[in-house]
Tab-separated table of C-alpha atoms in Angstrom:
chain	number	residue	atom	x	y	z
Q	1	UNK	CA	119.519	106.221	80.091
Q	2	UNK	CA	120.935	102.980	81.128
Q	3	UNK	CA	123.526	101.902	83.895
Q	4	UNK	CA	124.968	99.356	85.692
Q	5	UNK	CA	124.204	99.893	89.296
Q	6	UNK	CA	124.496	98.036	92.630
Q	7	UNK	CA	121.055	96.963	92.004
Q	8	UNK	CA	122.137	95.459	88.310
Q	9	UNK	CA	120.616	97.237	84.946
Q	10	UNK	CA	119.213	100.515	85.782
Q	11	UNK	CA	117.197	102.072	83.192
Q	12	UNK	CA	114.130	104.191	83.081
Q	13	UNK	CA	111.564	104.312	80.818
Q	14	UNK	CA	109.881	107.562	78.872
Q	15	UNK	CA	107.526	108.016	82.257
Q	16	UNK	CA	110.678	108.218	84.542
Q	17	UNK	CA	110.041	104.672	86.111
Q	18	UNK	CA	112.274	102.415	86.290
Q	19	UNK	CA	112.178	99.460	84.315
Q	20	UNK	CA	114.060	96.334	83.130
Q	21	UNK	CA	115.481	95.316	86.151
Q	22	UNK	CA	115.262	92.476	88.845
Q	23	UNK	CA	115.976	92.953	92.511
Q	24	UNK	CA	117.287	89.982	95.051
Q	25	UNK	CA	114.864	89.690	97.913
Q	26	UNK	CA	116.824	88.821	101.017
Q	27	UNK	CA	115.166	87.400	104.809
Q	28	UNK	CA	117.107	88.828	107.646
Q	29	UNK	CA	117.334	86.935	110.988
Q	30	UNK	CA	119.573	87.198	113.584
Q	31	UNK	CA	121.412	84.221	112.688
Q	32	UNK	CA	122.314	85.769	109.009
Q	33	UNK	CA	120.229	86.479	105.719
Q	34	UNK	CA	118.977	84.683	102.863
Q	35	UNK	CA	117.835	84.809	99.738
Q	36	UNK	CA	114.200	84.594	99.901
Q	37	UNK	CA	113.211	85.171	96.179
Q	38	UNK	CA	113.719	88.002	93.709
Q	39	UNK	CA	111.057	91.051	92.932
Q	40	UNK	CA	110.786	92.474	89.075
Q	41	UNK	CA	108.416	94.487	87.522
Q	42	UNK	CA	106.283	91.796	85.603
Q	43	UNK	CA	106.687	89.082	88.331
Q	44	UNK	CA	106.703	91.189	91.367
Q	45	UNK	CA	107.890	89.288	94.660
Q	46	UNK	CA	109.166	85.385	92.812
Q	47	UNK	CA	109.859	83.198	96.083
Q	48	UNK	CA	113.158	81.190	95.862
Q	49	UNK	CA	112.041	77.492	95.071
Q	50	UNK	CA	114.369	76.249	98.157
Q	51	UNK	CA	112.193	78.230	100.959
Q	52	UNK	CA	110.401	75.659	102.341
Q	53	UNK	CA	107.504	75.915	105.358
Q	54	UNK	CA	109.372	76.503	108.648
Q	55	UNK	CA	108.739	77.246	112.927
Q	56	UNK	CA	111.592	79.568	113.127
Q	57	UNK	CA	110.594	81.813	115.516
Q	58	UNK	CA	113.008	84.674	114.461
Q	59	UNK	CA	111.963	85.074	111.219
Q	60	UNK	CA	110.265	88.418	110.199
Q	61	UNK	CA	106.799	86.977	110.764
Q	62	UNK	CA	104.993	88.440	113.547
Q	63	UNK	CA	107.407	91.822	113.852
Q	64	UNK	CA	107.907	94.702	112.305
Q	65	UNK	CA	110.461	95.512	110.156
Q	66	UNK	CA	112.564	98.718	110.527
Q	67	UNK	CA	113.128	100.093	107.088
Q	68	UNK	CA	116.112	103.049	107.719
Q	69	UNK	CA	116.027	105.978	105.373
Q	70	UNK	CA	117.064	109.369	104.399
Q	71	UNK	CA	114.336	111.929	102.413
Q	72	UNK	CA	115.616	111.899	98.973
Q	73	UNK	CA	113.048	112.734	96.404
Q	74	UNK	CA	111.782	110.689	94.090
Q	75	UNK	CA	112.572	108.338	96.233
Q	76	UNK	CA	111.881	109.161	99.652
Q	77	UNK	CA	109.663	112.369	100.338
Q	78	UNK	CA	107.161	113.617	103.145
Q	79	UNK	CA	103.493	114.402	101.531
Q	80	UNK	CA	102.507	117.644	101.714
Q	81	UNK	CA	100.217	117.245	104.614
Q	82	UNK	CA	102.209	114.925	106.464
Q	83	UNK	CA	101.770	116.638	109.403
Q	84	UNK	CA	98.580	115.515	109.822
Q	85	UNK	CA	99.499	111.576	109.104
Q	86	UNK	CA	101.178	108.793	111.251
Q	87	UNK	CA	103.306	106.376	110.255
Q	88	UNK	CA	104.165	105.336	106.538
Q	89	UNK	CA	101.382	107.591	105.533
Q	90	UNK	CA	103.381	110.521	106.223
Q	91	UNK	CA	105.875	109.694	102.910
Q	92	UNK	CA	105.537	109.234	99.624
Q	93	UNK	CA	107.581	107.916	96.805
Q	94	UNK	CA	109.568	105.339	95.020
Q	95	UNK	CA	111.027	103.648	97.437
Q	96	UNK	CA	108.069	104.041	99.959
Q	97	UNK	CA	105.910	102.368	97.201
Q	98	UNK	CA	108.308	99.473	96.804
Q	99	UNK	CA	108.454	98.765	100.635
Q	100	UNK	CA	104.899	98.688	100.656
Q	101	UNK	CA	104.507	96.482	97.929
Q	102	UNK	CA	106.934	93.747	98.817
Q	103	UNK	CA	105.095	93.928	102.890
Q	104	UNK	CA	101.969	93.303	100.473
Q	105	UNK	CA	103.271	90.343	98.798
Q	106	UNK	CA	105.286	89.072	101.415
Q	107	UNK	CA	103.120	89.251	104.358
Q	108	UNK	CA	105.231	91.292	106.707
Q	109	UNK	CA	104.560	95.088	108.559
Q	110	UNK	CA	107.180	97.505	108.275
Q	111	UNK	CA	107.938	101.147	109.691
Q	112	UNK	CA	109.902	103.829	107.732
Q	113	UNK	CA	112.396	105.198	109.576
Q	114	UNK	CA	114.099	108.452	108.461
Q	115	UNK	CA	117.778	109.101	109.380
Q	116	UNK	CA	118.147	111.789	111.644
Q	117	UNK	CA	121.495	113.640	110.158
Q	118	UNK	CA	120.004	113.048	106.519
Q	119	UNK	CA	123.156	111.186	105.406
Q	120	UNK	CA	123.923	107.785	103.514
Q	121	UNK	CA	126.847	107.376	105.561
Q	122	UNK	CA	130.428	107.936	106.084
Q	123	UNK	CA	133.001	106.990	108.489
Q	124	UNK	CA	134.409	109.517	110.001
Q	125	UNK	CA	138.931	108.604	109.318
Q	126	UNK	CA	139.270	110.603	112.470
Q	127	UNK	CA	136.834	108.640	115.546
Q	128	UNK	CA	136.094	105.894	113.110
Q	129	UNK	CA	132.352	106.584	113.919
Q	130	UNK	CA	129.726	105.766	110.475
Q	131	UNK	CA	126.949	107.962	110.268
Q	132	UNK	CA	124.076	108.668	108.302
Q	133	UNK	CA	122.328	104.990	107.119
Q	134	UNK	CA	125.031	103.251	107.589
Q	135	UNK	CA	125.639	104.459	111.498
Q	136	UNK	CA	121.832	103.386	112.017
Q	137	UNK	CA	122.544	99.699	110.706
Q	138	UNK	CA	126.006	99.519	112.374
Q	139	UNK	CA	125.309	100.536	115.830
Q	140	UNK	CA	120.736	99.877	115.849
């Protein structure tokens, strides 16, 4: 199977994982984003060439990053004892192994965050109100 997604090429290999592809990395401040490099799966986290050594003091150094999710399996899932487990350790999955990766590589902490109505995200045509993901980045 192969697609073009948001992402660009989306294909999977005969293990299910997903392969061929090459994901812009982007550094979120307060004052915008940027492109800080791109991740793929031979290279892993490539830092643009332009990021040069800086004293910005609201970069993502020294704070944790909120990653907001919805459970979604592969992607997204709670382990089977999760109960007993704090923090990331309580998930498991694609995307769980990605964010944990890139914090690896790029030297940052992060905390999963899991949607509360389960939803990507929708505006309601009615109160013109998002939910889901989308509510959570809109309105914190």
């Amino acid at each position: 199977v192969q697609v073009q997604g948001m992402t660009g090429n989306i294909q999977f290999d005969t293990y299910g994982r997903r392969t061929n592809y090459t994901i812009d990395v982007y550094e979120v401040k307060a004052s915008g984003s940027r492109k800080a490099g791109y991740w793929n799966e031979y290279e892993r986290f490539v830092p643009a060439l332009d990021l040069l050594p800086s004293n910005d003091t609201s970069s993502v150094e020294n704070r944790t990053i909120v990653v907001t999710t919805i459970l979604e399996s592969p992607y997204v899932m709670y382990k089977k004892n999760h109960e007993q487990l704090e923090g990331n350790e309580r998930y498991e999955g694609y995307c769980v192994d990605l964010a944990s990766e890139i914090a690896k590589h790029v030297g940052i902490k992060y905390k999963l965050s899991i949607v509360g109505d389960g939803k990507y995200g929708a505006r309601d045509p009615e109160t013109k109100i998002w939910n889901g993901m989308v509510g959570e980045l809109v309105y914190g």
